[in-house]
Amino acid sequence: MTLTHAEPAPSGKPPAGHPHVGVTSTFVGMPKFPDAARIELANTTQRRNLAHATGIIRDKRASVVGELDNWEELRLAAEAIKNRTLRHLDDYLVQFEENATKAGAVVHWARDAEEANRIVVDLVRETGSDEVVKVKSMATQEIELNEALQAAGIDAWETDLAELIVQLGDDWPSHILVPAIHRNRSEVREIFLRRMKDVGRPAPEDLTDDPRRLAEAARLHLREKFLRAKVGISGANFAVADTGSLVVVESEGNGRMCLTLPETLISVVGIEKVLPSWADLEVFLQVLPRSSTGERENPYTSIWTGVTPGDGPQNAHIILLDNNRTNVLADEVGRAALRCIRCSACLNVCPVYERAGGHAYGSVYPGPIGAILTPQLRGTSSKVDQSLPYASSLCGACFDVCPVRIDIPELLVHLRTRVVDEHRGGRPTAEAAAFKAMAWMFGSHRRLEAAQKAATTSNRFFGRRKTIGAIPGPLAGWSSARDIPVPPAESFRDWWKRERGEQEPRS
Amino acid sequence: MSAREEILDRVRSALADVESSDVTETPIDWSYGRPVDTGDLRLVDRFAERVADYRAIVERVPAGELGATVAAALAEVDGPVVADPTVRGRLGVDLNWRDDDGLSAADLDSVAAVVTTAAVGIANTGTIVLDHGVGQERRAASLVPDVHVCIVDAEQVVSDVPEAVARLMSQGSSVRPQTWISGPSATSDIELDRVEGVHGPRTLHVIIVG
Ligand code: SF4
């Protein structure tokens, strides 16, 4: 039986020249961020879940990061390692290919989503299997691999609990790390009861909404799939050039199941995932778990190199995926976005994400990183991609938590300029006009701080209102579509000074 | 043009601004592999404390009590227990032992517990690293059974991730398959409530020797 993904959505191919970054084909009519955000803002369950969840993760992250007295050094090292990789990516890709091949893996290259999907479909067909088990992977979501497999008559089973919830619910992920963050326990119960029976072992009839029971139902449902699977599909968090190793970081063990039980393993890896050396893992295996789940180390990390006789899959395929990453690489400023290790720390601190949720971004990459990565990967020809660089208050919190020090506010301003430049000659859009007014204010951190201070002292002006609503004047076009939060009683930087004392966020 | 050549070409033209072919033109200001402070607790105590933090079971025993401790840990287990002959020899206790002579996934599913040794223990993160060498079983065998008893020798414990990576590299483990385990399988996907044991072993029992 085939799971249809987002069946009621309008069908159709994405317009030519609009490459996949997930969600494209279904969301052909995807509203631009402000409209999508307004719809999502009305979803109070989601807002409550999100505020609760991001609050918890934020606190956990802060406490485990606080344990390390060399956090800033680690971030600088992580940034430098990624910069080195990106500046010599051709060298490292060739080195990775050579070492992975020597270790028994077969390395393929894919220019775009279609090519990657075709390679995967062919490899699965060669095995004679008509189903695959999948480890959660942003890269395979980006290329919409599940849809391609489905079109080829191959069932793709998502095995991460949250991805399972999303898949069974015919839904879209809304968070990098906790894709079903927008669902509460009773919704999960309802989805399991309704859909598990269609695709395998049914949920027990007396299923309650206790997370423990729900996880148990998922365990039993997925175990029969793990035990019979012939093909596993994964992404990779890191690809190590000097050994040809791949690394997958996870919590549940579904990753280990997919990576070790099947005979064939196909890993789709973005070309930016490379690290120069195995030794570099010491930096990334520290910064990733602490930044993402707020744990000292995630429950399971799997590292493998090609094929090990008698242990794990005996056929290992690696697909190195471009899909417009080289366009991002060509932009000397925008290139920094490729340092991203998908930890999702920037989502959890973003006041815009916390209110709008992940779906408003219309891409598999939500939140601040989505706002800079998606328009770079897809180009800024569509309304949704033009609006994404505006989906931020430029408060700078995302930069402060980013373990690879991506200056997201700077990149947002850079991309806004690009959008505005592309519009030059035509009538400026509301965003472009708003941008001109805001460029001045957001042009420097100092002015932004001054503006926040001014707004703070005039707080009584807003009384008990939680949002400002439409602002008259040049910002009207921007603010009419946003529930602008009332400036906090204290600016972010003041809060930081008070909380962190000695450590100043960078200006 | 092949996809490989085309992508490498695109990468090279995207990097037209990079003039040097020397990769070290981007310095990495970091010293690799050094030990890290473990705070007020010494290595092994810190390790035990941090493993326990994950709600794994931790015990520290002298070498002479290892066999009895493992037997006690598996007293409640109902079914065959997989362990390498070298491990069984070291324990010297009688249990419902079973060899992993290439067991299928379904066979492994009927195994109740697995006993392994480890390659390295990491104090500050409470992590055990398996490189699946002798005594550590292949990856699937330490995954499918519901109980994992892991024996870590005190001298295998290092301060933190940097020292662990350095030690693994010096042991030649960097090209071996590895599993880093920090507590039992866990998920927080439903309203961020932590639930232990989704797919991996639901019980992780770490026994530190010495
Ligand atoms: S941009 Fe930085 S903080 Fe955001 S997901 Fe990527 S690495 Fe994490």
Coordinates of N, CA and C in Angstrom, one line a residue, chain B:
Chain B
M1 N 28.8 16.2 -20.5 CA 29.7 16.1 -19.4 C 29.0 15.3 -18.2
S2 N 29.8 14.6 -17.5 CA 29.2 13.8 -16.4 C 28.8 14.7 -15.3
A3 N 27.9 14.2 -14.5 CA 27.4 15.1 -13.4 C 28.6 15.4 -12.5
R4 N 29.5 14.5 -12.3 CA 30.7 14.7 -11.5 C 31.5 15.9 -12.0
E5 N 31.8 15.8 -13.3 CA 32.6 16.9 -13.8 C 31.9 18.2 -13.8
E6 N 30.6 18.2 -14.1 CA 29.8 19.4 -14.1 C 29.8 20.1 -12.7
I7 N 29.5 19.2 -11.7 CA 29.4 19.8 -10.3 C 30.8 20.3 -9.9
L8 N 31.8 19.6 -10.2 CA 33.2 20.1 -9.8 C 33.5 21.4 -10.5
D9 N 33.1 21.5 -11.8 CA 33.3 22.7 -12.5 C 32.5 23.9 -11.9
R10 N 31.3 23.6 -11.6 CA 30.5 24.6 -10.9 C 31.1 25.1 -9.6
V11 N 31.6 24.1 -8.8 CA 32.2 24.5 -7.6 C 33.4 25.4 -7.9
R12 N 34.2 25.0 -8.8 CA 35.4 25.7 -9.1 C 35.1 27.1 -9.6
S13 N 34.1 27.3 -10.4 CA 33.8 28.6 -10.9 C 33.1 29.4 -9.8
A14 N 32.4 28.8 -8.9 CA 31.8 29.5 -7.8 C 32.9 30.0 -6.8
L15 N 34.1 29.4 -6.9 CA 35.1 29.7 -5.9 C 36.2 30.6 -6.6
A16 N 35.8 31.3 -7.7 CA 36.8 32.1 -8.4 C 37.5 33.1 -7.6
D17 N 36.8 33.5 -6.5 CA 37.5 34.5 -5.6 C 38.6 33.9 -4.7
V18 N 38.6 32.5 -4.6 CA 39.6 31.9 -3.8 C 40.9 31.7 -4.6
E19 N 41.9 32.5 -4.2 CA 43.1 32.5 -5.1 C 44.1 31.4 -4.8
S20 N 44.2 31.1 -3.5 CA 45.2 30.1 -3.1 C 44.7 28.7 -3.2
S21 N 45.5 27.8 -3.7 CA 45.1 26.4 -3.7 C 45.5 25.7 -2.4
D22 N 46.1 26.5 -1.5 CA 46.5 25.9 -0.3 C 45.3 25.9 0.7
V23 N 44.9 24.7 1.1 CA 43.8 24.6 2.0 C 44.0 25.4 3.4
T24 N 45.2 25.4 3.8 CA 45.5 26.0 5.1 C 45.4 27.6 5.0
E25 N 45.1 28.1 3.9 CA 44.9 29.6 3.8 C 43.8 30.0 4.7
T26 N 42.9 29.1 5.1 CA 41.9 29.4 6.2 C 42.4 28.8 7.4
P27 N 43.0 29.5 8.3 CA 43.5 28.9 9.5 C 42.4 28.4 10.5
I28 N 42.7 27.3 11.1 CA 41.7 26.8 12.1 C 42.4 26.9 13.5
D29 N 41.9 27.9 14.3 CA 42.6 28.2 15.5 C 42.0 27.3 16.6
W30 N 42.6 26.1 16.7 CA 42.0 25.1 17.6 C 43.1 24.1 17.9
S31 N 43.2 23.6 19.1 CA 44.2 22.6 19.3 C 43.4 21.3 19.5
Y32 N 43.7 20.3 18.7 CA 43.0 19.1 18.7 C 43.4 18.1 19.7
G33 N 42.5 17.3 20.2 CA 42.8 16.1 21.0 C 43.2 16.3 22.4
R34 N 43.2 17.5 22.9 CA 43.7 17.7 24.3 C 42.6 17.3 25.3
P35 N 43.1 16.9 26.5 CA 42.2 16.5 27.6 C 41.5 17.8 28.1
V36 N 40.3 17.6 28.6 CA 39.5 18.7 29.1 C 39.2 18.5 30.5
D37 N 39.1 19.6 31.3 CA 38.8 19.5 32.7 C 37.5 18.8 33.0
T38 N 37.5 17.9 34.0 CA 36.3 17.2 34.3 C 35.6 17.8 35.6
G39 N 36.1 19.0 35.9 CA 35.5 19.7 37.1 C 35.8 19.1 38.4
D40 N 34.9 19.2 39.3 CA 35.2 18.8 40.7 C 35.3 17.2 40.9
L41 N 34.8 16.5 39.9 CA 34.9 15.0 40.0 C 36.0 14.5 39.1
R42 N 36.6 13.4 39.5 CA 37.6 12.8 38.7 C 37.0 12.1 37.5
L43 N 37.8 11.7 36.5 CA 37.4 11.1 35.3 C 36.2 10.1 35.5
V44 N 36.5 9.0 36.2 CA 35.6 7.9 36.3 C 34.3 8.3 37.0
D45 N 34.5 9.0 38.1 CA 33.3 9.5 38.8 C 32.4 10.4 37.9
R46 N 33.0 11.3 37.2 CA 32.3 12.1 36.3 C 31.6 11.3 35.3
F47 N 32.3 10.3 34.7 CA 31.7 9.5 33.7 C 30.4 8.8 34.3
A48 N 30.6 8.2 35.5 CA 29.4 7.5 36.1 C 28.3 8.4 36.3
E49 N 28.6 9.6 36.8 CA 27.5 10.6 37.1 C 26.8 11.0 35.8
R50 N 27.5 11.2 34.7 CA 26.9 11.7 33.5 C 26.1 10.6 32.8
V51 N 26.6 9.3 32.9 CA 25.9 8.2 32.3 C 24.5 8.1 33.0
A52 N 24.6 8.2 34.4 CA 23.4 8.1 35.2 C 22.4 9.2 34.8
D53 N 22.9 10.3 34.4 CA 22.1 11.4 34.0 C 21.1 11.1 32.9
Y54 N 21.5 10.1 32.1 CA 20.6 9.7 31.0 C 19.6 8.7 31.4
R55 N 19.5 8.4 32.7 CA 18.7 7.3 33.2 C 19.1 6.0 32.7
A56 N 20.4 5.8 32.4 CA 21.0 4.5 32.2 C 21.4 4.0 33.6
I57 N 21.5 2.7 33.8 CA 21.9 2.1 35.1 C 23.5 2.1 35.1
V58 N 24.1 2.6 36.1 CA 25.5 2.6 36.2 C 26.0 1.9 37.5
E59 N 27.0 1.0 37.4 CA 27.6 0.5 38.6 C 29.1 0.5 38.4
R60 N 29.8 0.6 39.5 CA 31.3 0.5 39.4 C 31.7 -0.7 40.3
V61 N 32.5 -1.6 39.7 CA 32.8 -2.8 40.5 C 34.3 -3.1 40.3
P62 N 34.9 -3.8 41.3 CA 36.3 -4.3 41.1 C 36.2 -5.5 40.1
A63 N 37.3 -5.8 39.5 CA 37.4 -6.8 38.4 C 36.8 -8.2 38.9
G64 N 37.1 -8.5 40.1 CA 36.6 -9.8 40.6 C 35.1 -10.0 40.7
E65 N 34.4 -8.8 40.7 CA 32.9 -8.9 40.9 C 32.2 -8.8 39.6
L66 N 33.0 -8.7 38.5 CA 32.3 -8.4 37.2 C 31.3 -9.4 36.8
G67 N 31.7 -10.7 36.9 CA 30.8 -11.8 36.5 C 29.5 -11.8 37.2
A68 N 29.6 -11.7 38.5 CA 28.4 -11.7 39.4 C 27.5 -10.5 39.1
T69 N 28.2 -9.4 38.8 CA 27.4 -8.2 38.6 C 26.6 -8.3 37.2
V70 N 27.3 -8.8 36.2 CA 26.6 -9.0 34.9 C 25.4 -10.0 35.1
A71 N 25.7 -11.1 35.8 CA 24.7 -12.1 36.1 C 23.5 -11.5 36.8
A72 N 23.8 -10.7 37.8 CA 22.7 -10.0 38.5 C 21.9 -9.1 37.6
A73 N 22.6 -8.4 36.7 CA 22.0 -7.4 35.8 C 21.0 -8.1 34.9
L74 N 21.3 -9.4 34.6 CA 20.5 -10.1 33.6 C 19.6 -11.1 34.3
A75 N 19.5 -11.0 35.6 CA 18.6 -12.0 36.3 C 17.2 -12.0 35.8
E76 N 16.7 -10.9 35.5 CA 15.3 -10.8 35.2 C 15.0 -11.1 33.7
V77 N 16.1 -11.1 32.9 CA 16.0 -11.2 31.5 C 15.5 -12.6 31.1
D78 N 14.5 -12.7 30.2 CA 13.9 -13.9 29.8 C 14.2 -14.2 28.3
G79 N 15.3 -15.0 28.1 CA 15.6 -15.4 26.7 C 17.1 -15.4 26.6
P80 N 17.6 -15.7 25.4 CA 19.0 -15.9 25.1 C 19.7 -14.5 25.2
V81 N 21.0 -14.6 25.6 CA 21.9 -13.5 25.7 C 23.1 -13.6 24.8
V82 N 23.3 -12.6 24.0 CA 24.4 -12.7 23.0 C 25.6 -12.0 23.7
A83 N 26.7 -12.7 23.6 CA 28.0 -12.1 23.9 C 29.1 -12.9 23.2
D84 N 30.2 -12.2 23.0 CA 31.4 -12.7 22.3 C 32.1 -13.7 23.3
P85 N 32.7 -14.8 22.7 CA 33.4 -15.8 23.6 C 34.4 -15.1 24.5
T86 N 35.1 -14.0 24.0 CA 36.1 -13.4 24.8 C 35.4 -12.7 26.1
V87 N 34.2 -12.2 25.9 CA 33.5 -11.6 27.0 C 33.0 -12.6 27.9
R88 N 32.5 -13.7 27.4 CA 32.0 -14.8 28.3 C 33.1 -15.4 29.1
G89 N 34.3 -15.5 28.5 CA 35.4 -16.1 29.2 C 35.8 -15.2 30.3
R90 N 35.7 -13.9 30.1 CA 36.1 -12.9 31.2 C 35.1 -13.0 32.3
L91 N 33.8 -13.2 32.0 CA 32.8 -13.2 33.0 C 32.7 -14.5 33.8
G92 N 32.9 -15.6 33.1 CA 32.9 -16.9 33.8 C 31.6 -17.2 34.5
V93 N 30.5 -16.8 34.0 CA 29.2 -17.2 34.6 C 28.3 -17.9 33.6
D94 N 27.4 -18.7 34.1 CA 26.6 -19.5 33.2 C 25.3 -18.7 33.0
L95 N 25.0 -18.4 31.7 CA 23.8 -17.8 31.4 C 23.2 -18.4 30.1
N96 N 22.1 -18.0 29.7 CA 21.5 -18.6 28.5 C 22.2 -18.0 27.2
W97 N 23.5 -18.3 27.1 CA 24.3 -17.7 26.1 C 23.9 -18.1 24.7
R98 N 24.1 -17.2 23.8 CA 23.9 -17.5 22.4 C 25.0 -16.8 21.6
D99 N 25.6 -17.5 20.6 CA 26.6 -16.9 19.7 C 25.9 -16.0 18.7
D100 N 26.5 -14.9 18.3 CA 26.1 -14.2 17.1 C 26.8 -14.7 15.9
D101 N 26.4 -15.8 15.4 CA 27.0 -16.4 14.2 C 26.2 -15.9 13.0
G102 N 26.2 -14.6 12.8 CA 25.5 -14.1 11.7 C 24.0 -14.2 11.8
L103 N 23.4 -13.9 13.0 CA 22.0 -14.0 13.2 C 21.3 -13.0 12.3
S104 N 20.1 -13.5 11.8 CA 19.3 -12.6 11.0 C 18.6 -11.5 11.9
A105 N 18.1 -10.5 11.2 CA 17.4 -9.5 12.0 C 16.3 -10.1 12.8
A106 N 15.6 -11.0 12.3 CA 14.4 -11.6 13.0 C 15.0 -12.4 14.2
D107 N 16.1 -13.2 14.0 CA 16.7 -13.9 15.1 C 17.1 -12.9 16.2
L108 N 17.7 -11.8 15.8 CA 18.2 -10.9 16.8 C 17.0 -10.3 17.6
D109 N 15.9 -10.2 17.0 CA 14.7 -9.7 17.6 C 14.2 -10.7 18.7
S110 N 14.6 -11.9 18.7 CA 14.2 -12.9 19.7 C 15.3 -13.0 20.8
V111 N 16.4 -12.3 20.6 CA 17.5 -12.2 21.7 C 17.0 -11.2 22.7
A112 N 17.2 -11.6 24.0 CA 16.7 -10.8 25.1 C 17.7 -9.7 25.5
A113 N 19.0 -10.0 25.4 CA 20.0 -9.1 25.9 C 21.3 -9.3 25.2
V114 N 22.1 -8.3 25.2 CA 23.5 -8.4 24.6 C 24.5 -7.8 25.7
V115 N 25.6 -8.5 25.8 CA 26.7 -8.0 26.6 C 27.9 -7.6 25.8
T116 N 28.3 -6.4 25.9 CA 29.5 -6.0 25.1 C 30.5 -5.3 25.9
T117 N 31.7 -5.2 25.4 CA 32.7 -4.3 26.0 C 32.6 -3.0 25.1
A118 N 33.5 -2.0 25.4 CA 33.5 -0.8 24.7 C 34.8 -0.4 24.2
A119 N 34.9 0.7 23.4 CA 36.3 1.1 22.9 C 36.7 2.3 23.8
V120 N 35.8 3.2 24.2 CA 36.2 4.4 24.9 C 34.9 4.8 25.7
G121 N 35.2 5.4 26.9 CA 34.1 6.1 27.6 C 34.4 7.6 27.8
I122 N 33.4 8.4 27.6 CA 33.7 9.9 27.7 C 33.1 10.5 28.9
A123 N 33.9 11.0 29.8 CA 33.5 11.4 31.1 C 32.4 12.6 31.1
N124 N 32.8 13.7 30.4 CA 32.0 14.9 30.5 C 30.6 14.7 29.8
T125 N 30.5 13.8 28.9 CA 29.3 13.6 28.2 C 28.6 12.3 28.5
G126 N 29.2 11.5 29.3 CA 28.6 10.2 29.7 C 28.4 9.3 28.5
T127 N 29.3 9.3 27.5 CA 29.1 8.6 26.3 C 29.9 7.3 26.3
I128 N 29.4 6.2 25.8 CA 30.3 5.0 25.5 C 30.4 4.9 24.0
V129 N 31.6 4.6 23.6 CA 31.8 4.5 22.1 C 32.1 3.0 21.8
L130 N 31.4 2.4 20.9 CA 31.7 1.1 20.4 C 32.4 1.2 19.1
D131 N 33.5 0.5 18.9 CA 34.0 0.5 17.5 C 33.8 -0.9 16.9
H132 N 33.0 -1.7 17.6 CA 32.5 -3.0 17.1 C 33.7 -3.9 16.8
G133 N 34.8 -3.8 17.5 CA 35.9 -4.7 17.5 C 35.5 -5.9 18.3
V134 N 36.5 -6.8 18.6 CA 36.4 -8.0 19.4 C 35.7 -7.7 20.7
G135 N 34.7 -8.4 21.0 CA 34.0 -8.2 22.3 C 32.8 -7.2 22.2
Q136 N 32.8 -6.5 21.1 CA 31.7 -5.4 21.0 C 30.6 -5.7 20.1
E137 N 30.7 -6.9 19.4 CA 29.6 -7.3 18.5 C 29.5 -6.4 17.3
R138 N 28.8 -6.9 16.3 CA 28.6 -6.0 15.1 C 27.4 -5.1 15.5
R139 N 27.2 -4.1 14.7 CA 26.3 -3.0 15.1 C 24.9 -3.5 15.4
A140 N 24.4 -4.4 14.5 CA 23.0 -4.8 14.7 C 22.8 -5.5 16.0
A141 N 23.8 -6.3 16.5 CA 23.6 -7.1 17.7 C 23.6 -6.3 18.9
S142 N 24.2 -5.1 18.9 CA 24.1 -4.2 20.1 C 22.8 -3.3 20.0
L143 N 22.0 -3.5 19.0 CA 20.9 -2.6 18.7 C 19.5 -3.2 18.9
V144 N 19.3 -4.4 18.4 CA 18.0 -5.0 18.3 C 17.5 -5.5 19.7
P145 N 18.4 -6.2 20.4 CA 17.9 -6.7 21.7 C 17.5 -5.6 22.7
D146 N 16.6 -5.9 23.6 CA 16.0 -4.8 24.4 C 16.9 -4.4 25.6
V147 N 17.9 -5.2 25.9 CA 18.8 -4.9 27.1 C 20.2 -4.9 26.6
H148 N 20.9 -3.8 26.9 CA 22.3 -3.8 26.5 C 23.2 -3.6 27.8
V149 N 24.0 -4.6 28.1 CA 24.9 -4.4 29.2 C 26.3 -4.1 28.6
C150 N 26.8 -3.0 29.0 CA 28.1 -2.6 28.4 C 29.2 -2.5 29.5
I151 N 30.3 -3.2 29.3 CA 31.4 -3.2 30.2 C 32.5 -2.2 29.8
V152 N 32.8 -1.3 30.7 CA 33.8 -0.3 30.4 C 34.9 -0.3 31.4
D153 N 36.1 -0.5 31.0 CA 37.2 -0.6 31.9 C 37.6 0.9 32.3
A154 N 37.9 1.1 33.6 CA 38.1 2.4 34.1 C 39.2 3.1 33.2
E155 N 40.2 2.4 32.8 CA 41.3 3.1 32.0 C 40.8 3.4 30.6
Q156 N 39.6 3.0 30.2 CA 39.1 3.4 28.9 C 38.4 4.8 28.9
V157 N 38.3 5.3 30.1 CA 37.5 6.5 30.2 C 38.4 7.7 30.0
V158 N 38.0 8.6 29.1 CA 38.8 9.8 28.8 C 37.9 11.0 29.2
S159 N 38.5 12.2 29.2 CA 37.8 13.4 29.7 C 36.6 13.9 28.9
D160 N 36.9 14.0 27.6 CA 35.8 14.6 26.8 C 36.0 14.2 25.3
V161 N 35.1 14.7 24.5 CA 35.1 14.3 23.1 C 36.5 14.5 22.4
P162 N 37.2 15.6 22.6 CA 38.5 15.7 21.9 C 39.4 14.6 22.2
E163 N 39.6 14.3 23.5 CA 40.5 13.2 23.9 C 40.0 11.8 23.3
A164 N 38.6 11.7 23.3 CA 38.1 10.4 22.8 C 38.4 10.3 21.3
V165 N 38.2 11.4 20.5 CA 38.5 11.3 19.1 C 39.9 11.0 18.9
A166 N 40.8 11.6 19.6 CA 42.2 11.3 19.5 C 42.6 9.9 19.8
R167 N 42.0 9.4 20.9 CA 42.3 8.0 21.2 C 41.7 7.0 20.2
L168 N 40.5 7.3 19.7 CA 39.9 6.4 18.7 C 40.8 6.4 17.4
M169 N 41.3 7.6 17.1 CA 42.2 7.6 15.9 C 43.5 6.9 16.1
S170 N 44.0 7.0 17.3 CA 45.3 6.3 17.6 C 45.1 4.8 17.6
Q171 N 43.9 4.3 18.0 CA 43.6 2.9 18.0 C 43.2 2.4 16.6
G172 N 43.2 3.2 15.6 CA 42.8 2.8 14.3 C 41.3 2.6 14.1
S173 N 40.6 3.2 15.0 CA 39.1 3.0 15.0 C 38.4 3.9 14.0
S174 N 39.1 4.9 13.4 CA 38.4 5.9 12.6 C 37.9 5.4 11.3
V175 N 38.4 4.2 10.9 CA 37.8 3.7 9.7 C 36.9 2.5 10.0
R176 N 36.7 2.2 11.3 CA 35.8 1.1 11.7 C 34.4 1.7 11.8
P177 N 33.4 0.9 11.7 CA 32.0 1.5 12.1 C 32.0 1.8 13.6
Q178 N 31.4 2.9 13.9 CA 31.3 3.2 15.3 C 29.9 3.6 15.7
T179 N 29.6 3.3 17.0 CA 28.3 3.7 17.5 C 28.6 4.5 18.8
W180 N 28.2 5.7 18.9 CA 28.4 6.5 20.1 C 27.1 6.4 20.9
I181 N 27.1 6.0 22.1 CA 25.8 5.8 22.8 C 25.8 6.7 24.1
S182 N 24.8 7.5 24.2 CA 24.7 8.4 25.3 C 23.3 8.1 25.9
G183 N 23.2 7.1 26.7 CA 21.9 6.8 27.3 C 21.1 5.9 26.4
P184 N 20.0 5.4 26.9 CA 19.2 4.5 26.1 C 18.5 5.3 25.0
S185 N 18.0 4.6 24.0 CA 17.2 5.2 23.0 C 16.1 6.1 23.6
A186 N 15.9 7.3 23.0 CA 15.0 8.2 23.6 C 14.4 9.1 22.5
T187 N 13.1 9.6 22.8 CA 12.5 10.5 21.9 C 11.9 11.6 22.7
S188 N 11.8 12.8 22.1 CA 11.1 13.9 22.7 C 10.1 14.5 21.7
D189 N 9.7 13.6 20.8 CA 8.9 14.1 19.7 C 7.5 14.5 20.0
I190 N 6.9 13.9 21.1 CA 5.5 14.2 21.4 C 5.5 15.2 22.5
E191 N 5.2 16.4 22.2 CA 5.1 17.5 23.1 C 6.4 17.6 24.0
L192 N 7.5 17.2 23.4 CA 8.8 17.3 24.1 C 8.8 16.5 25.4
D193 N 7.9 15.6 25.6 CA 8.0 14.7 26.8 C 9.0 13.6 26.4
R194 N 10.0 13.5 27.3 CA 11.1 12.5 27.0 C 10.5 11.1 27.3
V195 N 10.6 10.2 26.2 CA 10.2 8.8 26.4 C 11.4 8.0 26.1
E196 N 11.8 7.1 26.9 CA 12.9 6.2 26.7 C 12.5 5.0 25.9
G197 N 13.4 4.6 25.0 CA 13.2 3.3 24.4 C 12.2 3.4 23.3
V198 N 12.6 3.8 22.1 CA 11.7 3.7 21.0 C 12.2 2.5 20.2
H199 N 13.4 2.6 19.6 CA 13.8 1.5 18.8 C 15.0 0.7 19.3
G200 N 15.9 1.5 20.0 CA 17.1 0.8 20.5 C 16.8 0.1 21.8
P201 N 17.8 -0.5 22.4 CA 17.6 -1.1 23.7 C 16.9 -0.2 24.7
R202 N 15.9 -0.6 25.4 CA 15.2 0.2 26.3 C 16.0 0.3 27.7
T203 N 16.8 -0.7 27.9 CA 17.6 -0.6 29.1 C 19.1 -0.6 28.7
L204 N 19.8 0.3 29.2 CA 21.2 0.4 29.0 C 21.9 0.3 30.4
H205 N 22.7 -0.7 30.6 CA 23.3 -1.0 31.9 C 24.8 -0.9 31.7
V206 N 25.4 0.1 32.3 CA 26.9 0.3 32.1 C 27.6 -0.1 33.4
I207 N 28.5 -1.1 33.2 CA 29.3 -1.5 34.4 C 30.8 -1.1 34.2
I208 N 31.2 -0.3 35.1 CA 32.6 0.2 35.0 C 33.5 -0.7 35.9
V209 N 34.5 -1.2 35.3 CA 35.4 -2.1 36.0 C 36.7 -1.4 36.5
G210 N 37.0 -1.5 37.8 CA 38.2 -1.0 38.3 C 38.1 0.4 38.8

